[in-house]
Short mmCIF file of C-alpha atoms and ligand atoms in Angstrom, two decimals:
data_model
loop_
_atom_site.label_atom_id
_atom_site.label_comp_id
_atom_site.label_asym_id
_atom_site.label_seq_id
_atom_site.Cartn_x
_atom_site.Cartn_y
_atom_site.Cartn_z
CA MET A 1 -7.95 12.72 -31.41
CA SER A 2 -11.63 12.40 -30.83
CA ASP A 3 -12.73 15.12 -33.46
CA GLY A 4 -15.99 14.55 -35.10
CA LYS A 5 -16.73 11.47 -33.02
CA GLU A 6 -19.59 10.89 -31.10
CA ALA A 7 -17.63 9.64 -28.09
CA ILE A 8 -14.29 9.23 -26.44
CA VAL A 9 -13.78 5.94 -27.12
CA VAL A 10 -12.06 3.27 -24.14
CA GLY A 11 -10.10 0.00 -25.34
CA GLN A 12 -9.98 -2.22 -22.09
CA ILE A 13 -7.46 -4.89 -21.40
CA GLY A 14 -8.97 -7.18 -18.62
CA CYS A 15 -12.46 -7.71 -17.54
CA GLY A 16 -12.05 -9.39 -14.27
CA THR A 17 -12.96 -7.80 -10.66
CA VAL A 18 -11.84 -3.95 -11.55
CA GLY A 19 -12.28 -4.58 -15.41
CA SER A 20 -16.04 -5.57 -14.98
CA GLY A 21 -16.61 -2.66 -12.58
CA VAL A 22 -15.13 -0.06 -15.20
CA VAL A 23 -17.58 -1.38 -17.75
CA ARG A 24 -20.49 -1.42 -15.12
CA ILE A 25 -19.62 2.49 -13.92
CA LEU A 26 -19.33 3.73 -17.55
CA ARG A 27 -22.62 1.85 -18.27
CA ASP A 28 -24.75 2.60 -15.36
CA ASN A 29 -23.57 6.19 -14.85
CA ALA A 30 -23.34 6.75 -18.61
CA SER A 31 -25.74 9.82 -18.12
CA ILE A 32 -24.38 11.89 -15.63
CA ILE A 33 -20.74 11.01 -16.94
CA SER A 34 -21.80 12.30 -20.40
CA ARG A 35 -23.00 15.79 -18.93
CA ARG A 36 -19.86 16.08 -16.83
CA VAL A 37 -17.34 15.42 -19.51
CA GLY A 38 -19.73 17.24 -22.36
CA LYS A 39 -19.45 14.17 -24.62
CA ASP A 40 -20.27 10.38 -23.98
CA ILE A 41 -17.45 7.85 -23.17
CA ALA A 42 -17.99 4.34 -24.65
CA VAL A 43 -16.05 1.10 -24.34
CA LYS A 44 -15.47 -0.34 -27.81
CA ARG A 45 -13.11 -3.28 -27.33
CA ILE A 46 -12.22 -5.47 -24.26
CA ALA A 47 -9.09 -7.94 -24.35
CA VAL A 48 -9.31 -10.81 -22.06
CA ARG A 49 -7.15 -14.00 -21.29
CA ASP A 50 -9.95 -16.58 -22.04
CA LEU A 51 -13.25 -16.10 -23.88
CA SER A 52 -15.17 -18.85 -21.90
CA ASP A 53 -14.12 -17.31 -18.37
CA PRO A 54 -17.85 -16.40 -16.88
CA ARG A 55 -17.84 -12.25 -16.72
CA TYR A 56 -19.24 -10.41 -13.80
CA VAL A 57 -20.84 -8.12 -15.96
CA GLU A 58 -22.91 -8.19 -19.04
CA VAL A 59 -20.59 -7.91 -22.47
CA PRO A 60 -21.49 -8.18 -25.65
CA GLU A 61 -19.55 -11.20 -27.26
CA GLU A 62 -18.22 -9.10 -30.29
CA MET A 63 -16.62 -6.71 -27.71
CA LEU A 64 -14.39 -9.40 -26.32
CA THR A 65 -10.95 -10.48 -28.00
CA THR A 66 -7.92 -12.34 -26.77
CA GLU A 67 -5.85 -9.95 -28.74
CA ALA A 68 -4.55 -7.08 -26.77
CA MET A 69 -2.93 -5.63 -29.72
CA GLU A 70 -6.24 -5.34 -31.22
CA VAL A 71 -7.24 -3.13 -28.50
CA ILE A 72 -4.02 -1.02 -28.73
CA GLY A 73 -4.15 -0.92 -32.34
CA ASP A 74 -7.60 0.23 -32.94
CA PRO A 75 -7.57 3.61 -34.46
CA GLU A 76 -10.48 4.55 -32.60
CA VAL A 77 -9.45 4.22 -29.20
CA ASP A 78 -8.46 7.15 -27.42
CA ILE A 79 -7.81 5.46 -23.90
CA VAL A 80 -6.34 2.14 -23.18
CA VAL A 81 -7.37 0.80 -19.74
CA GLU A 82 -4.78 -1.74 -18.54
CA VAL A 83 -6.58 -3.78 -15.77
CA MET A 84 -4.96 -6.86 -16.23
CA GLY A 85 -2.26 -6.57 -13.66
CA GLY A 86 1.29 -8.02 -13.49
CA ILE A 87 4.45 -6.42 -14.98
CA GLU A 88 4.55 -8.60 -18.39
CA PRO A 89 2.98 -8.08 -20.72
CA ALA A 90 1.08 -5.44 -19.19
CA ARG A 91 4.53 -3.10 -19.44
CA THR A 92 4.85 -3.93 -23.22
CA PHE A 93 1.17 -3.25 -23.86
CA ILE A 94 1.06 -0.10 -22.08
CA LEU A 95 4.30 1.20 -23.93
CA GLU A 96 2.78 0.10 -27.18
CA ALA A 97 -0.40 2.24 -26.61
CA ILE A 98 1.72 5.12 -25.59
CA SER A 99 3.65 4.90 -28.77
CA ARG A 100 0.40 4.88 -30.80
CA GLY A 101 -0.29 8.14 -29.15
CA LYS A 102 -2.94 6.56 -26.86
CA HIS A 103 -3.42 8.22 -23.24
CA VAL A 104 -3.47 5.11 -20.54
CA VAL A 105 -5.05 4.39 -17.29
CA CYS A 106 -3.91 1.48 -15.13
CA ALA A 107 -4.51 0.08 -11.69
CA ASN A 108 -1.10 -1.71 -11.49
CA LYS A 109 1.00 -0.99 -8.38
CA GLU A 110 3.14 -3.63 -9.37
CA LEU A 111 4.22 -2.26 -12.49
CA MET A 112 4.13 1.68 -11.47
CA SER A 113 6.32 0.84 -8.64
CA THR A 114 8.90 -0.86 -10.51
CA HIS A 115 8.81 0.48 -14.00
CA GLY A 116 6.97 3.78 -13.28
CA GLU A 117 9.72 6.10 -14.39
CA GLU A 118 10.24 4.53 -17.66
CA LEU A 119 6.31 4.49 -18.25
CA LEU A 120 5.64 8.25 -17.13
CA ARG A 121 8.95 9.27 -19.51
CA ALA A 122 7.47 7.42 -22.54
CA ALA A 123 4.05 9.23 -21.88
CA GLU A 124 5.96 12.52 -21.45
CA GLU A 125 7.93 12.13 -24.41
CA LYS A 126 4.74 11.07 -26.47
CA GLY A 127 2.50 14.05 -24.91
CA VAL A 128 -0.05 11.64 -23.82
CA ASP A 129 -1.57 11.24 -20.20
CA LEU A 130 -0.83 8.21 -17.96
CA ALA A 131 -3.01 7.88 -14.89
CA TYR A 132 -2.91 5.30 -11.96
CA GLU A 133 -4.75 6.59 -9.36
CA ALA A 134 -6.57 3.06 -8.34
CA ALA A 135 -3.07 1.59 -7.76
CA VAL A 136 -2.85 3.12 -4.39
CA GLY A 137 -5.89 2.78 -1.98
CA GLY A 138 -8.26 1.43 -4.35
CA GLY A 139 -11.42 3.86 -4.41
CA ILE A 140 -9.41 6.14 -2.25
CA PRO A 141 -8.91 9.48 -4.04
CA ILE A 142 -4.98 10.07 -2.83
CA LEU A 143 -2.55 10.44 -6.11
CA MET A 144 -4.43 13.03 -7.87
CA PRO A 145 -4.96 15.03 -4.18
CA LEU A 146 -1.13 14.70 -3.63
CA LYS A 147 -0.10 16.07 -6.99
CA GLU A 148 -2.74 18.66 -7.36
CA SER A 149 -4.65 19.62 -4.40
CA LEU A 150 -1.71 19.53 -1.99
CA ALA A 151 0.83 20.90 -4.35
CA GLY A 152 1.28 24.09 -2.29
CA ASN A 153 2.34 21.81 0.89
CA VAL A 154 5.75 20.37 1.87
CA ILE A 155 4.58 17.08 2.88
CA ASP A 156 7.15 15.23 5.33
CA GLN A 157 5.37 12.11 6.21
CA VAL A 158 2.70 9.66 4.78
CA LEU A 159 1.50 6.88 6.95
CA GLY A 160 -0.90 4.34 5.33
CA ILE A 161 -2.95 1.19 5.98
CA VAL A 162 -2.98 0.46 2.59
CA ASN A 163 -3.65 -3.33 2.50
CA GLY A 164 -6.98 -4.37 3.01
CA THR A 165 -6.17 -8.16 3.71
CA THR A 166 -3.85 -7.52 6.62
CA ASN A 167 -5.72 -5.05 8.16
CA TYR A 168 -9.02 -7.71 8.29
CA ILE A 169 -6.60 -10.25 9.83
CA LEU A 170 -5.25 -7.82 12.26
CA THR A 171 -8.93 -6.63 13.27
CA ARG A 172 -10.10 -9.92 13.54
CA MET A 173 -7.19 -11.23 15.92
CA SER A 174 -7.84 -8.10 18.05
CA GLU A 175 -11.51 -8.06 18.37
CA GLU A 176 -12.48 -12.09 17.96
CA GLY A 177 -9.17 -13.39 19.35
CA LEU A 178 -8.38 -15.53 16.41
CA ASP A 179 -5.07 -16.48 15.53
CA PHE A 180 -3.13 -15.47 12.54
CA GLY A 181 -4.00 -18.68 10.26
CA GLU A 182 -7.72 -18.49 11.47
CA ALA A 183 -8.03 -14.85 10.60
CA LEU A 184 -6.24 -15.42 7.04
CA ALA A 185 -8.63 -18.32 6.28
CA LYS A 186 -11.43 -15.82 6.77
CA ALA A 187 -9.86 -13.20 4.88
CA GLN A 188 -9.46 -15.84 1.88
CA GLU A 189 -13.26 -16.85 2.32
CA LEU A 190 -14.29 -13.40 1.87
CA GLY A 191 -12.12 -12.94 -0.88
CA TYR A 192 -9.88 -9.94 0.05
CA ALA A 193 -6.57 -11.79 -0.32
CA GLU A 194 -4.72 -11.95 -3.50
CA ALA A 195 -4.53 -15.60 -5.31
CA ASP A 196 -1.08 -15.72 -3.50
CA PRO A 197 -1.91 -14.42 -0.05
CA SER A 198 1.98 -14.06 0.53
CA TYR A 199 1.96 -10.93 -1.42
CA ASP A 200 -0.45 -9.32 1.01
CA VAL A 201 0.67 -10.83 4.48
CA GLU A 202 4.52 -10.34 3.80
CA GLY A 203 3.58 -6.58 3.02
CA LYS A 204 4.66 -6.96 -0.65
CA ASP A 205 1.63 -5.38 -1.86
CA ALA A 206 1.85 -2.48 1.04
CA ALA A 207 5.32 -1.96 -0.06
CA ALA A 208 4.54 -1.12 -3.75
CA LYS A 209 1.76 1.12 -2.73
CA LEU A 210 4.12 2.86 -0.47
CA ALA A 211 6.79 3.31 -3.29
CA ILE A 212 4.36 5.26 -5.53
CA LEU A 213 3.00 7.38 -2.38
CA ALA A 214 6.57 8.13 -1.54
CA SER A 215 7.57 9.10 -5.08
CA MET A 216 4.56 11.61 -5.36
CA ALA A 217 4.69 12.96 -1.79
CA PHE A 218 8.61 13.76 -1.43
CA ASN A 219 8.98 14.59 -5.64
CA SER A 220 11.96 11.85 -5.62
CA ARG A 221 11.59 8.28 -7.43
CA VAL A 222 11.20 5.61 -4.82
CA THR A 223 10.91 2.03 -6.45
CA LEU A 224 9.70 -1.05 -4.74
CA SER A 225 13.13 -2.37 -3.97
CA ASP A 226 13.77 0.59 -1.97
CA VAL A 227 11.27 -0.31 0.60
CA TYR A 228 11.91 -2.56 3.69
CA ALA A 229 9.14 -4.87 4.11
CA GLU A 230 8.22 -7.25 6.90
CA GLY A 231 4.59 -8.89 7.18
CA ILE A 232 2.51 -9.87 9.88
CA THR A 233 2.91 -13.68 9.93
CA SER A 234 4.50 -13.55 13.30
CA ILE A 235 2.06 -11.58 15.19
CA THR A 236 0.63 -13.35 18.19
CA PRO A 237 -2.79 -12.79 20.04
CA ASP A 238 -0.14 -12.11 23.09
CA ASP A 239 1.30 -9.30 21.06
CA ILE A 240 -2.02 -7.77 20.56
CA SER A 241 -3.29 -8.23 24.14
CA PHE A 242 0.05 -6.72 25.41
CA ALA A 243 -0.03 -3.91 23.00
CA ARG A 244 -3.42 -3.34 24.31
CA GLU A 245 -2.52 -3.39 27.94
CA LEU A 246 -0.02 -0.50 26.75
CA GLY A 247 -2.80 1.68 25.07
CA TYR A 248 -1.53 0.47 21.44
CA VAL A 249 -3.10 -1.04 18.31
CA ILE A 250 -1.14 -3.30 16.19
CA LYS A 251 -1.38 -2.47 12.56
CA LEU A 252 0.53 -3.18 9.17
CA LEU A 253 1.40 0.16 8.50
CA ALA A 254 3.15 1.69 5.50
CA ILE A 255 5.55 4.58 6.47
CA ALA A 256 7.18 7.09 4.46
CA LYS A 257 9.27 9.92 5.86
CA ASP A 258 11.19 12.54 4.32
CA GLU A 259 14.11 13.50 6.82
CA PRO A 260 17.22 15.58 6.44
CA ASP A 261 19.40 12.30 5.91
CA GLY A 262 17.29 10.67 3.36
CA ILE A 263 13.73 8.95 2.89
CA SER A 264 12.69 6.53 5.00
CA VAL A 265 10.11 3.73 3.42
CA ARG A 266 9.24 1.00 5.46
CA VAL A 267 6.17 -1.52 5.96
CA HIS A 268 6.04 -3.44 9.18
CA PRO A 269 3.80 -4.39 12.01
CA THR A 270 3.50 -1.19 14.11
CA MET A 271 2.10 -0.18 17.40
CA ILE A 272 0.21 3.31 17.07
CA PRO A 273 -1.59 4.76 20.11
CA GLU A 274 -5.39 3.84 20.62
CA ARG A 275 -6.02 7.97 19.87
CA HIS A 276 -4.27 7.81 16.63
CA PRO A 277 -6.95 8.05 13.69
CA LEU A 278 -5.33 5.24 11.95
CA ALA A 279 -6.20 3.01 14.89
CA ALA A 280 -9.80 3.38 14.35
CA VAL A 281 -9.79 2.01 10.69
CA ARG A 282 -11.07 -1.52 11.02
CA ASP A 283 -11.58 -4.61 8.65
CA GLU A 284 -10.52 -4.18 5.02
CA ASN A 285 -10.57 -0.72 4.96
CA ASN A 286 -7.71 1.43 3.95
CA ALA A 287 -6.39 4.88 5.23
CA ILE A 288 -3.66 6.98 4.38
CA PHE A 289 -2.55 9.79 6.60
CA VAL A 290 -0.81 12.92 5.28
CA SER A 291 0.94 15.84 7.22
CA GLY A 292 1.62 18.98 5.15
CA ASP A 293 3.28 21.94 6.51
CA ALA A 294 0.42 24.06 5.77
CA VAL A 295 -2.61 21.97 5.69
CA GLY A 296 -1.57 19.94 8.59
CA GLU A 297 -2.88 16.40 9.14
CA LEU A 298 -5.23 14.79 6.68
CA MET A 299 -6.79 11.20 6.55
CA PHE A 300 -8.25 9.92 3.54
CA TYR A 301 -10.22 6.84 4.56
CA GLY A 302 -12.55 4.27 2.33
CA LYS A 303 -12.39 1.05 0.48
CA GLY A 304 -9.20 -0.28 -0.84
CA ALA A 305 -10.09 -2.99 -3.00
CA GLY A 306 -13.19 -4.58 -4.62
CA SER A 307 -14.74 -4.29 -8.07
CA LEU A 308 -16.74 -0.94 -7.93
CA PRO A 309 -14.37 0.92 -5.39
CA ALA A 310 -11.29 0.31 -7.51
CA ALA A 311 -13.34 0.92 -10.94
CA SER A 312 -14.48 4.26 -9.25
CA ALA A 313 -11.00 5.42 -9.31
CA VAL A 314 -10.04 4.05 -12.89
CA VAL A 315 -13.25 5.88 -14.41
CA GLY A 316 -12.19 9.21 -12.57
CA ASP A 317 -8.93 8.78 -14.30
CA VAL A 318 -10.42 8.16 -17.60
CA ILE A 319 -12.83 11.12 -17.04
CA SER A 320 -10.16 13.40 -16.29
CA ILE A 321 -8.14 12.22 -19.60
CA ALA A 322 -11.56 12.54 -21.66
CA ARG A 323 -11.70 16.08 -20.45
CA ASN A 324 -8.28 16.77 -21.64
CA ILE A 325 -8.77 15.27 -24.96
CA LEU A 326 -11.70 17.71 -25.27
CA THR A 327 -9.84 20.93 -24.19
CA GLY A 328 -6.37 20.31 -25.12
CA GLY A 329 -5.06 19.90 -21.49
CA ARG A 330 -2.89 17.64 -20.10
CA LEU A 331 -2.59 15.67 -16.52
CA VAL A 332 0.39 16.59 -14.34
CA GLY A 333 3.18 14.14 -15.11
CA CYS A 334 6.05 12.85 -13.35
CA THR A 335 6.63 15.17 -10.37
CA CYS A 336 10.16 13.11 -9.50
CA PHE A 337 12.56 16.12 -9.73
CA PHE A 338 14.67 15.58 -6.72
CA GLN A 339 17.03 12.66 -6.29
CA LYS A 340 16.99 12.19 -2.21
CA PRO A 341 19.01 9.30 -1.02
CA VAL A 342 16.85 6.31 0.49
CA LYS A 343 18.01 5.49 4.13
CA ASP A 344 19.14 1.96 4.76
CA MET A 345 16.64 0.05 7.29
CA LYS A 346 19.69 -0.08 10.05
CA ASP A 347 19.72 3.98 10.13
CA VAL A 348 15.83 4.39 10.52
CA ARG A 349 15.05 5.51 13.92
CA CYS A 350 12.31 3.88 16.07
CA ARG A 351 11.00 2.96 19.38
CA TYR A 352 10.46 -0.68 19.83
CA PHE A 353 8.26 -2.81 22.13
CA MET A 354 9.77 -6.21 22.92
CA ILE A 355 8.63 -9.57 24.67
CA PHE A 356 11.22 -12.00 25.74
CA ASP A 357 11.01 -14.93 28.41
CA VAL A 358 13.51 -15.34 31.53
CA PRO A 359 13.77 -17.44 34.30
CA ASP A 360 12.34 -16.06 37.20
CA ARG A 361 15.49 -15.52 39.55
CA PRO A 362 17.56 -12.79 41.01
CA GLY A 363 20.23 -11.16 38.87
CA VAL A 364 18.23 -11.76 35.69
CA LEU A 365 16.99 -8.07 35.15
CA ALA A 366 20.45 -6.64 36.02
CA LYS A 367 22.23 -8.75 33.09
CA ILE A 368 19.47 -7.87 30.73
CA ALA A 369 19.86 -3.98 31.45
CA GLY A 370 23.34 -4.38 30.83
CA VAL A 371 22.96 -5.61 27.11
CA PHE A 372 20.25 -2.60 26.71
CA GLY A 373 23.11 -0.45 27.99
CA GLU A 374 25.97 -1.82 26.06
CA ASN A 375 23.95 -0.96 22.96
CA GLN A 376 22.80 2.58 23.93
CA VAL A 377 19.30 1.60 24.27
CA SER A 378 17.19 3.16 26.75
CA ILE A 379 14.21 1.65 28.20
CA LYS A 380 10.89 3.54 28.78
CA SER A 381 8.58 1.23 30.51
CA VAL A 382 9.00 -2.30 31.51
CA ILE A 383 6.39 -4.61 33.05
CA GLN A 384 7.17 -8.24 34.49
CA HIS A 385 4.50 -11.04 34.30
CA GLY A 386 5.65 -13.51 36.42
CA THR A 387 4.60 -17.04 36.38
CA GLY A 388 6.74 -19.08 38.93
CA ARG A 389 9.66 -20.63 37.25
CA GLU A 390 9.49 -18.33 33.99
CA ALA A 391 8.84 -14.43 33.81
CA ARG A 392 7.82 -12.65 30.65
CA ILE A 393 9.28 -8.98 30.43
CA VAL A 394 7.52 -6.50 28.36
CA LEU A 395 9.12 -3.36 27.49
CA VAL A 396 9.16 -0.31 25.26
CA THR A 397 12.34 1.40 24.45
CA HIS A 398 13.01 5.22 23.72
CA GLU A 399 13.78 6.29 20.27
CA VAL A 400 16.98 4.46 18.89
CA ARG A 401 18.69 3.36 15.34
CA GLU A 402 17.29 -0.16 14.23
CA GLU A 403 21.11 -1.19 14.20
CA ASN A 404 21.25 -0.82 18.05
CA ILE A 405 18.04 -2.77 18.53
CA ARG A 406 19.17 -5.57 16.48
CA ALA A 407 22.36 -5.89 18.04
CA THR A 408 20.46 -5.78 21.55
CA VAL A 409 18.50 -8.86 20.20
CA ARG A 410 21.46 -10.69 19.09
CA GLY A 411 23.13 -9.82 22.71
CA LEU A 412 19.72 -10.85 24.68
CA GLU A 413 19.70 -14.28 22.46
CA GLY A 414 23.30 -14.65 23.37
CA LEU A 415 22.20 -14.62 27.34
CA GLU A 416 21.99 -17.70 29.37
CA GLU A 417 19.61 -15.62 31.25
CA VAL A 418 17.30 -15.18 28.52
CA ASN A 419 14.84 -18.06 27.20
CA ARG A 420 13.72 -16.42 24.25
CA VAL A 421 13.18 -13.16 22.41
CA ALA A 422 9.45 -13.63 21.73
CA SER A 423 8.38 -10.18 19.92
CA LEU A 424 9.93 -6.91 18.44
CA ILE A 425 7.47 -4.57 17.04
CA ARG A 426 8.24 -1.17 16.26
CA VAL A 427 6.27 1.71 17.66
CA GLU A 428 4.94 4.73 15.92
CA ASP A 429 3.79 7.10 18.53
CA PRO A 430 3.93 11.01 17.75
CA GLY A 431 4.74 13.12 20.44
CA GLU A 432 6.79 10.46 22.23
CA GLU A 433 10.58 10.10 21.96
P1 LIG B 501 -8.49 -10.05 -12.21
O1 LIG B 501 -9.76 -10.24 -11.51
O2 LIG B 501 -7.43 -11.29 -12.19
O3 LIG B 501 -8.58 -9.75 -13.67
C1 LIG B 501 -7.54 -9.59 -14.52
C2 LIG B 501 -8.08 -9.54 -16.07
O4 LIG B 501 -6.91 -9.53 -16.87
C3 LIG B 501 -9.08 -11.11 -16.16
O5 LIG B 501 -10.17 -10.45 -17.18
C4 LIG B 501 -8.04 -11.40 -17.50
O6 LIG B 501 -8.87 -12.07 -18.31
C5 LIG B 501 -7.35 -10.54 -17.97
N1 LIG B 501 -5.90 -10.89 -18.63
C6 LIG B 501 -5.18 -11.26 -17.84
N2 LIG B 501 -4.10 -11.71 -18.91
C7 LIG B 501 -4.20 -11.12 -20.22
C8 LIG B 501 -3.46 -11.11 -21.26
N3 LIG B 501 -2.58 -11.40 -21.43
N4 LIG B 501 -4.26 -10.38 -22.37
C9 LIG B 501 -5.80 -9.94 -22.22
N5 LIG B 501 -6.52 -9.75 -20.73
C10 LIG B 501 -5.58 -10.54 -19.80
O7 LIG B 501 -7.48 -8.84 -11.60
P2 LIG B 501 -8.30 -7.45 -11.06
O8 LIG B 501 -8.28 -7.96 -9.41
O9 LIG B 501 -9.19 -6.89 -11.61
O10 LIG B 501 -6.88 -6.57 -11.05
C11 LIG B 501 -6.50 -5.78 -12.25
C12 LIG B 501 -5.69 -4.97 -11.68
O11 LIG B 501 -6.07 -3.97 -10.95
C13 LIG B 501 -4.16 -5.37 -10.92
O12 LIG B 501 -3.28 -4.40 -11.45
C14 LIG B 501 -4.55 -5.24 -9.46
O13 LIG B 501 -3.41 -4.87 -8.75
C15 LIG B 501 -5.54 -3.79 -9.65
N6 LIG B 501 -6.36 -3.69 -8.60
C16 LIG B 501 -6.85 -4.48 -8.04
C17 LIG B 501 -7.86 -4.28 -7.15
C18 LIG B 501 -9.05 -5.02 -6.70
O14 LIG B 501 -9.73 -5.12 -5.84
N7 LIG B 501 -9.13 -6.38 -7.11
C19 LIG B 501 -7.79 -3.11 -6.42
C20 LIG B 501 -6.95 -1.93 -6.83
C21 LIG B 501 -6.10 -2.11 -7.94
P3 LIG B 501 -9.77 -13.57 -17.65
O15 LIG B 501 -10.68 -12.87 -17.30
O16 LIG B 501 -10.13 -14.22 -19.29
O17 LIG B 501 -8.98 -14.55 -17.13
N1 LIG B 502 -5.18 -7.75 -1.85
C1 LIG B 502 -4.97 -6.36 -1.70
C2 LIG B 502 -5.57 -5.77 -0.34
C3 LIG B 502 -6.25 -5.58 -2.71
O1 LIG B 502 -5.91 -6.68 0.76
O2 LIG B 502 -5.83 -4.31 0.27
C4 LIG B 502 -5.81 -4.78 -4.04
O3 LIG B 502 -4.66 -4.12 -3.75
#
């Protein structure tokens, strides 16, 4: 396609946070990139929504257009980079680019976690590449390693801190004693949160990333609607300090496990032991922890968002495709050749941390123990913090089905002896049952 041309030509849709980083990296590192590829890579045209919007990077005026189809339809463009986000019209633009034989790079987790199968199939049929490394973990290379470097392994679990905003909030709550609202305000001031922060704090952003990770790790299509998502809005400073007392840290974890009875995919606040490598991931950083049967445990760590980190992943994809254009190679396409069932959340097995408040009088613990027993929930440890008239019970269970713990909570809430169930947080503690 680039035969006789001086450069591999890129057309871009979007020039915001990520798009401006792509322009900057391709310009600032042009010389080394050209040496690595064997040819220059040049951005020719960029579509934006509003020509009068300020740009974070210098872009010649004549390069910009508000018509994405002008970029996609340009016969000189080899690779279309979609960094506008959202589902439509991004989906239509990508399908149109593919149908015209253009290779595509995007950073769009929302789109790939919902329409990934359709887009990858279209690319396969047309014989073009579609890459989306930046969609998960920003600057952290994780999708290509899962598809290529780790392809000799059976991967049975992926645990990730894949949302920077929530990790920042939980870190500030833990280290400065801020409450959720104060920590969210700080995250917004620093520009980590999405325009609508509910996408971050309710776990939807992490769920989209987990669907993509699980699909690749387990070779079976997982879409956003398969992922159970629970956010961090109900986490309190008390939860954090009780967790610390028990040797745990609370993180919003994205958890994917390939189990004999199906795949479990879930995002929720999770208590992990202080010794776990993910416990040390602070502030807005991301990390993805992978277990493979041959390689053992690996952790990929770095900046999950931001202009240059995310653009680093986009440019990496552009370079891989540029090399393929020159050599006639192809990226590994869709690897979802299994159709594994996805487990319902009620069937997932976990350990649980609970806090509830009870009147401090004889016979209360016996009543409570009865509810746990009726629901086959075994208690591993319990601490009572007495305050005179009211006592606070903090306990951790052995592993049990989610359905049983939900029945236990309903049972406790129905007891006259329980004033309130204050917290229920899942515990991920490898090696403990
Ligand atoms: P952004 O700053 O809001 O930029 C979006 C860009 O798209 C803007 O330049 C906007 O134009 C342009 N645009 C919107 N609608 C358009 C349309 N219909 N036609 C042409 N251009 C259009 O978004 P971003 O943060 O760069 O995110 C882009 C993508 O990267 C998203 O899929 C996001 O999930 C993903 N991502 C972001 C990060 C991050 O750190 N931000 C990290 C990893 C992945 P105007 O400038 O004129 O408004
Ligand atoms: N809002 C996202 C985060 C950044 O906080 O991680 C882009 O994925």
